[in-house]
Structure formats: C-alpha cells, structure tokens
Amino acid sequence: MKRLFWLGVGVIAGVALTRKAGETVRQATPAGLASNLGDAVRELAGAVGSFGAEVRAGMSEREQELHDMVEERTGYIAPQGGAGRHAAAAARRPVRRARRAEG
C-alpha cells in the first residue's frame, strides 16, 4: 500500500512538472515571446491612457481653482470655455474659406 501511494505521488508530480516544462518551452518560442510582448504593450497602453485621463482631470480641477481665485480677488468672471485662452483666441480669428478651383 505504501508503494502504491508513492507511485501515485510520483505520477502526479511528473504530470505537474511536464505541464510546467511544456508551458515554459511554449513561452520561449517566438510565438510565446510575441504573445508576452503583446500583453505587455497592451498593459502599458492602458496605463498610459489612464495616466493621461488623470492628468486631464487634474488640469481641469486646477483650472477651476484658478478661475475661482481670479474671480475672488478681482471680481472678474472669466468665461468657462473649457479650453481656456486657446479657445478664446481661436474664436477671435477670422474664418478662412477655401478657394474653389475655377475651371
């Protein structure tokens, strides 16, 4: 009975090690490396995207704080355009119309 138990333990250990070795070999192939690299790039892209979203949220929050501070100190109520002075400058520029080709 004791031998049968150790035989079972050996078979289970052999199967587990064989599967682990097979997975390691698969990851070392070019397809496995490409898969790992693709996963890493997707994870990095997600991290960069969430970082950008957090930066934009922080910028909006800080812009609101500055608007409030200017209003409090000067009494001037600045327009809330969302894009700040760039939107106001773009609104003041004359509209250029494309010339049509005369033929």
CSV table of N, CA and C in Angstrom, one decimal:
chain,number,residue,atom,x,y,z
A,1,MET,N,0.8,-1.2,0.0
A,1,MET,CA,0.0,0.0,0.0
A,1,MET,C,0.9,1.3,0.0
A,2,LYS,N,2.0,1.2,0.8
A,2,LYS,CA,2.9,2.3,0.8
A,2,LYS,C,3.5,2.6,-0.5
A,3,ARG,N,3.8,1.6,-1.3
A,3,ARG,CA,4.4,1.7,-2.6
A,3,ARG,C,3.4,2.3,-3.6
A,4,LEU,N,2.2,1.9,-3.5
A,4,LEU,CA,1.2,2.4,-4.4
A,4,LEU,C,1.0,3.9,-4.1
A,5,PHE,N,1.0,4.3,-2.8
A,5,PHE,CA,0.9,5.8,-2.5
A,5,PHE,C,2.0,6.6,-3.2
A,6,TRP,N,3.3,6.1,-3.0
A,6,TRP,CA,4.4,6.8,-3.5
A,6,TRP,C,4.4,6.8,-5.1
A,7,LEU,N,3.9,5.8,-5.7
A,7,LEU,CA,3.7,5.7,-7.1
A,7,LEU,C,2.8,6.8,-7.6
A,8,GLY,N,1.7,6.9,-6.9
A,8,GLY,CA,0.7,8.0,-7.2
A,8,GLY,C,1.3,9.4,-7.1
A,9,VAL,N,2.0,9.6,-6.0
A,9,VAL,CA,2.7,10.9,-5.8
A,9,VAL,C,3.6,11.2,-6.9
A,10,GLY,N,4.4,10.2,-7.3
A,10,GLY,CA,5.3,10.3,-8.4
A,10,GLY,C,4.7,10.7,-9.7
A,11,VAL,N,3.5,10.0,-10.0
A,11,VAL,CA,2.8,10.2,-11.2
A,11,VAL,C,2.3,11.7,-11.2
A,12,ILE,N,1.7,12.1,-10.1
A,12,ILE,CA,1.1,13.4,-10.0
A,12,ILE,C,2.2,14.5,-10.2
A,13,ALA,N,3.4,14.3,-9.5
A,13,ALA,CA,4.5,15.2,-9.6
A,13,ALA,C,5.0,15.2,-11.1
A,14,GLY,N,5.1,14.1,-11.7
A,14,GLY,CA,5.6,14.0,-13.1
A,14,GLY,C,4.7,14.8,-14.1
A,15,VAL,N,3.4,14.6,-13.9
A,15,VAL,CA,2.4,15.3,-14.8
A,15,VAL,C,2.5,16.8,-14.5
A,16,ALA,N,2.6,17.2,-13.3
A,16,ALA,CA,2.7,18.7,-13.0
A,16,ALA,C,4.0,19.3,-13.5
A,17,LEU,N,5.1,18.6,-13.4
A,17,LEU,CA,6.3,19.1,-13.9
A,17,LEU,C,6.4,19.1,-15.4
A,18,THR,N,5.8,18.1,-16.0
A,18,THR,CA,5.7,18.0,-17.5
A,18,THR,C,4.9,19.2,-18.0
A,19,ARG,N,3.8,19.5,-17.4
A,19,ARG,CA,2.9,20.6,-17.9
A,19,ARG,C,3.7,21.9,-17.7
A,20,LYS,N,4.3,22.1,-16.5
A,20,LYS,CA,5.1,23.3,-16.3
A,20,LYS,C,6.2,23.5,-17.3
A,21,ALA,N,6.9,22.4,-17.6
A,21,ALA,CA,8.0,22.5,-18.5
A,21,ALA,C,7.5,22.8,-19.9
A,22,GLY,N,6.4,22.2,-20.3
A,22,GLY,CA,5.8,22.5,-21.6
A,22,GLY,C,5.4,24.0,-21.7
A,23,GLU,N,4.8,24.5,-20.7
A,23,GLU,CA,4.4,25.9,-20.7
A,23,GLU,C,5.7,26.8,-20.8
A,24,THR,N,6.7,26.5,-20.1
A,24,THR,CA,8.0,27.2,-20.2
A,24,THR,C,8.6,27.2,-21.6
A,25,VAL,N,8.5,26.0,-22.2
A,25,VAL,CA,9.0,25.8,-23.6
A,25,VAL,C,8.2,26.7,-24.5
A,26,ARG,N,6.9,26.6,-24.4
A,26,ARG,CA,6.0,27.4,-25.2
A,26,ARG,C,6.2,28.9,-25.1
A,27,GLN,N,6.5,29.4,-23.9
A,27,GLN,CA,6.8,30.8,-23.8
A,27,GLN,C,8.1,31.2,-24.4
A,28,ALA,N,9.0,30.3,-24.5
A,28,ALA,CA,10.4,30.6,-25.1
A,28,ALA,C,10.3,30.6,-26.6
A,29,THR,N,9.3,30.1,-27.2
A,29,THR,CA,9.2,30.1,-28.7
A,29,THR,C,8.9,31.5,-29.2
A,30,PRO,N,9.1,31.8,-30.4
A,30,PRO,CA,8.8,33.2,-31.0
A,30,PRO,C,7.4,33.6,-30.8
A,31,ALA,N,6.4,32.6,-31.0
A,31,ALA,CA,5.0,32.9,-30.8
A,31,ALA,C,4.7,33.3,-29.3
A,32,GLY,N,5.3,32.5,-28.4
A,32,GLY,CA,5.1,32.8,-27.0
A,32,GLY,C,5.7,34.1,-26.6
A,33,LEU,N,6.9,34.5,-27.1
A,33,LEU,CA,7.5,35.7,-26.8
A,33,LEU,C,6.7,36.9,-27.4
A,34,ALA,N,6.1,36.7,-28.6
A,34,ALA,CA,5.3,37.7,-29.2
A,34,ALA,C,4.0,37.9,-28.3
A,35,SER,N,3.5,36.8,-27.9
A,35,SER,CA,2.3,36.9,-27.0
A,35,SER,C,2.5,37.7,-25.7
A,36,ASN,N,3.7,37.4,-25.1
A,36,ASN,CA,4.0,38.1,-23.9
A,36,ASN,C,4.3,39.6,-24.1
A,37,LEU,N,5.0,39.9,-25.2
A,37,LEU,CA,5.2,41.2,-25.6
A,37,LEU,C,3.9,42.0,-25.9
A,38,GLY,N,3.0,41.3,-26.6
A,38,GLY,CA,1.7,42.0,-26.9
A,38,GLY,C,1.0,42.3,-25.6
A,39,ASP,N,1.0,41.3,-24.7
A,39,ASP,CA,0.3,41.6,-23.4
A,39,ASP,C,0.9,42.8,-22.7
A,40,ALA,N,2.3,42.8,-22.7
A,40,ALA,CA,3.0,43.9,-22.0
A,40,ALA,C,2.6,45.3,-22.7
A,41,VAL,N,2.6,45.3,-24.0
A,41,VAL,CA,2.3,46.5,-24.7
A,41,VAL,C,0.8,47.0,-24.4
A,42,ARG,N,-0.1,46.0,-24.4
A,42,ARG,CA,-1.5,46.4,-24.1
A,42,ARG,C,-1.6,46.9,-22.6
A,43,GLU,N,-0.9,46.3,-21.7
A,43,GLU,CA,-0.9,46.8,-20.3
A,43,GLU,C,-0.3,48.2,-20.2
A,44,LEU,N,0.8,48.4,-20.9
A,44,LEU,CA,1.4,49.7,-20.9
A,44,LEU,C,0.5,50.8,-21.6
A,45,ALA,N,-0.1,50.5,-22.7
A,45,ALA,CA,-1.1,51.4,-23.3
A,45,ALA,C,-2.2,51.8,-22.4
A,46,GLY,N,-2.7,50.8,-21.7
A,46,GLY,CA,-3.8,51.1,-20.7
A,46,GLY,C,-3.3,52.0,-19.6
A,47,ALA,N,-2.1,51.7,-19.1
A,47,ALA,CA,-1.5,52.6,-18.0
A,47,ALA,C,-1.3,54.0,-18.5
A,48,VAL,N,-0.8,54.1,-19.7
A,48,VAL,CA,-0.6,55.5,-20.3
A,48,VAL,C,-1.9,56.2,-20.5
A,49,GLY,N,-2.9,55.5,-20.9
A,49,GLY,CA,-4.2,56.1,-21.1
A,49,GLY,C,-4.9,56.5,-19.8
A,50,SER,N,-4.7,55.7,-18.8
A,50,SER,CA,-5.3,56.1,-17.5
A,50,SER,C,-4.5,57.3,-16.9
A,51,PHE,N,-3.2,57.3,-17.1
A,51,PHE,CA,-2.4,58.4,-16.6
A,51,PHE,C,-2.8,59.7,-17.3
A,52,GLY,N,-3.0,59.7,-18.6
A,52,GLY,CA,-3.5,60.8,-19.4
A,52,GLY,C,-4.8,61.3,-18.9
A,53,ALA,N,-5.7,60.4,-18.6
A,53,ALA,CA,-7.0,60.8,-18.1
A,53,ALA,C,-6.9,61.5,-16.7
A,54,GLU,N,-6.0,61.0,-15.9
A,54,GLU,CA,-5.8,61.6,-14.5
A,54,GLU,C,-5.2,62.9,-14.7
A,55,VAL,N,-4.3,63.1,-15.6
A,55,VAL,CA,-3.7,64.4,-15.8
A,55,VAL,C,-4.7,65.4,-16.3
A,56,ARG,N,-5.5,65.0,-17.3
A,56,ARG,CA,-6.6,65.9,-17.8
A,56,ARG,C,-7.6,66.3,-16.7
A,57,ALA,N,-7.9,65.4,-15.8
A,57,ALA,CA,-8.8,65.7,-14.7
A,57,ALA,C,-8.2,66.6,-13.7
A,58,GLY,N,-6.9,66.4,-13.4
A,58,GLY,CA,-6.2,67.3,-12.6
A,58,GLY,C,-6.0,68.7,-13.2
A,59,MET,N,-5.8,68.8,-14.5
A,59,MET,CA,-5.7,70.1,-15.1
A,59,MET,C,-7.1,70.8,-15.1
A,60,SER,N,-8.1,70.1,-15.3
A,60,SER,CA,-9.5,70.8,-15.2
A,60,SER,C,-9.7,71.3,-13.8
A,61,GLU,N,-9.4,70.5,-12.8
A,61,GLU,CA,-9.6,70.8,-11.4
A,61,GLU,C,-8.8,72.1,-11.1
A,62,ARG,N,-7.5,72.1,-11.5
A,62,ARG,CA,-6.6,73.2,-11.2
A,62,ARG,C,-7.1,74.5,-11.9
A,63,GLU,N,-7.6,74.3,-13.2
A,63,GLU,CA,-8.1,75.5,-13.9
A,63,GLU,C,-9.3,76.1,-13.2
A,64,GLN,N,-10.2,75.2,-12.7
A,64,GLN,CA,-11.3,75.7,-11.9
A,64,GLN,C,-10.9,76.4,-10.7
A,65,GLU,N,-9.9,75.9,-10.0
A,65,GLU,CA,-9.4,76.6,-8.8
A,65,GLU,C,-8.8,78.0,-9.2
A,66,LEU,N,-8.1,78.1,-10.3
A,66,LEU,CA,-7.6,79.4,-10.7
A,66,LEU,C,-8.7,80.3,-11.1
A,67,HIS,N,-9.7,79.8,-11.8
A,67,HIS,CA,-10.8,80.7,-12.2
A,67,HIS,C,-11.5,81.2,-10.9
A,68,ASP,N,-11.7,80.4,-9.9
A,68,ASP,CA,-12.3,80.8,-8.7
A,68,ASP,C,-11.4,81.8,-8.0
A,69,MET,N,-10.1,81.6,-8.0
A,69,MET,CA,-9.2,82.5,-7.3
A,69,MET,C,-9.2,83.9,-8.0
A,70,VAL,N,-9.2,83.9,-9.3
A,70,VAL,CA,-9.2,85.2,-10.1
A,70,VAL,C,-10.6,85.9,-9.8
A,71,GLU,N,-11.6,85.2,-9.8
A,71,GLU,CA,-12.9,85.8,-9.5
A,71,GLU,C,-13.0,86.4,-8.1
A,72,GLU,N,-12.4,85.6,-7.2
A,72,GLU,CA,-12.5,86.1,-5.8
A,72,GLU,C,-11.6,87.3,-5.6
A,73,ARG,N,-10.5,87.4,-6.2
A,73,ARG,CA,-9.5,88.5,-6.0
A,73,ARG,C,-9.9,89.7,-6.8
A,74,THR,N,-10.4,89.5,-8.0
A,74,THR,CA,-10.6,90.7,-8.9
A,74,THR,C,-12.1,91.0,-9.1
A,75,GLY,N,-12.9,90.0,-8.9
A,75,GLY,CA,-14.4,90.2,-9.2
A,75,GLY,C,-14.7,90.0,-10.7
A,76,TYR,N,-13.7,89.7,-11.5
A,76,TYR,CA,-13.9,89.4,-12.9
A,76,TYR,C,-14.3,88.0,-13.1
A,77,ILE,N,-15.5,87.8,-13.8
A,77,ILE,CA,-15.9,86.4,-14.0
A,77,ILE,C,-15.5,86.0,-15.4
A,78,ALA,N,-14.5,85.2,-15.5
A,78,ALA,CA,-14.0,84.7,-16.8
A,78,ALA,C,-14.9,83.7,-17.4
A,79,PRO,N,-15.0,83.7,-18.7
A,79,PRO,CA,-15.9,82.7,-19.4
A,79,PRO,C,-15.3,81.3,-19.2
A,80,GLN,N,-16.2,80.4,-19.0
A,80,GLN,CA,-15.8,79.0,-18.8
A,80,GLN,C,-15.9,78.2,-20.1
A,81,GLY,N,-14.8,78.3,-20.9
A,81,GLY,CA,-14.9,77.6,-22.2
A,81,GLY,C,-14.4,76.2,-22.2
A,82,GLY,N,-13.6,75.9,-21.2
A,82,GLY,CA,-13.1,74.5,-21.1
A,82,GLY,C,-11.7,74.4,-21.7
A,83,ALA,N,-11.4,75.2,-22.8
A,83,ALA,CA,-10.1,75.2,-23.4
A,83,ALA,C,-9.3,76.4,-23.1
A,84,GLY,N,-9.8,77.3,-22.2
A,84,GLY,CA,-9.0,78.4,-21.8
A,84,GLY,C,-8.8,79.4,-22.9
A,85,ARG,N,-7.6,80.1,-22.8
A,85,ARG,CA,-7.3,81.2,-23.7
A,85,ARG,C,-7.2,80.7,-25.2
A,86,HIS,N,-6.9,79.4,-25.4
A,86,HIS,CA,-6.7,78.9,-26.8
A,86,HIS,C,-8.1,78.9,-27.5
A,87,ALA,N,-9.2,78.6,-26.8
A,87,ALA,CA,-10.5,78.6,-27.4
A,87,ALA,C,-10.9,80.0,-27.7
A,88,ALA,N,-10.6,81.0,-26.8
A,88,ALA,CA,-10.9,82.4,-27.0
A,88,ALA,C,-10.2,83.0,-28.2
A,89,ALA,N,-8.9,82.6,-28.3
A,89,ALA,CA,-8.1,83.1,-29.4
A,89,ALA,C,-8.6,82.5,-30.7
A,90,ALA,N,-9.0,81.3,-30.7
A,90,ALA,CA,-9.5,80.7,-31.9
A,90,ALA,C,-10.8,81.3,-32.3
A,91,ALA,N,-11.6,81.7,-31.4
A,91,ALA,CA,-12.9,82.3,-31.7
A,91,ALA,C,-12.7,83.7,-32.3
A,92,ARG,N,-11.6,84.4,-31.9
A,92,ARG,CA,-11.4,85.8,-32.5
A,92,ARG,C,-10.8,85.7,-33.9
A,93,ARG,N,-10.2,84.6,-34.3
A,93,ARG,CA,-9.5,84.6,-35.6
A,93,ARG,C,-10.6,84.6,-36.7
A,94,PRO,N,-10.2,85.3,-37.8
A,94,PRO,CA,-11.2,85.3,-38.9
A,94,PRO,C,-11.2,83.9,-39.6
A,95,VAL,N,-12.4,83.6,-40.1
A,95,VAL,CA,-12.6,82.3,-40.7
A,95,VAL,C,-12.1,82.4,-42.1
A,96,ARG,N,-11.2,81.5,-42.5
A,96,ARG,CA,-10.7,81.5,-43.9
A,96,ARG,C,-11.5,80.4,-44.7
A,97,ARG,N,-11.9,80.9,-45.8
A,97,ARG,CA,-12.7,80.0,-46.6
A,97,ARG,C,-11.8,79.4,-47.7
A,98,ALA,N,-12.0,78.2,-48.1
A,98,ALA,CA,-11.2,77.6,-49.1
A,98,ALA,C,-11.6,78.1,-50.5
A,99,ARG,N,-10.7,78.4,-51.3
A,99,ARG,CA,-11.0,78.9,-52.7
A,99,ARG,C,-11.4,77.7,-53.5
A,100,ARG,N,-12.4,78.0,-54.3
A,100,ARG,CA,-12.8,76.9,-55.2
A,100,ARG,C,-12.0,77.1,-56.5
A,101,ALA,N,-11.7,76.0,-57.1
A,101,ALA,CA,-10.9,76.0,-58.4
A,101,ALA,C,-11.9,76.4,-59.5
A,102,GLU,N,-11.5,77.4,-60.2
A,102,GLU,CA,-12.3,77.8,-61.3
A,102,GLU,C,-11.8,77.2,-62.6
A,103,GLY,N,-12.7,76.6,-63.3
A,103,GLY,CA,-12.2,75.8,-64.4
A,103,GLY,C,-12.9,76.0,-65.7
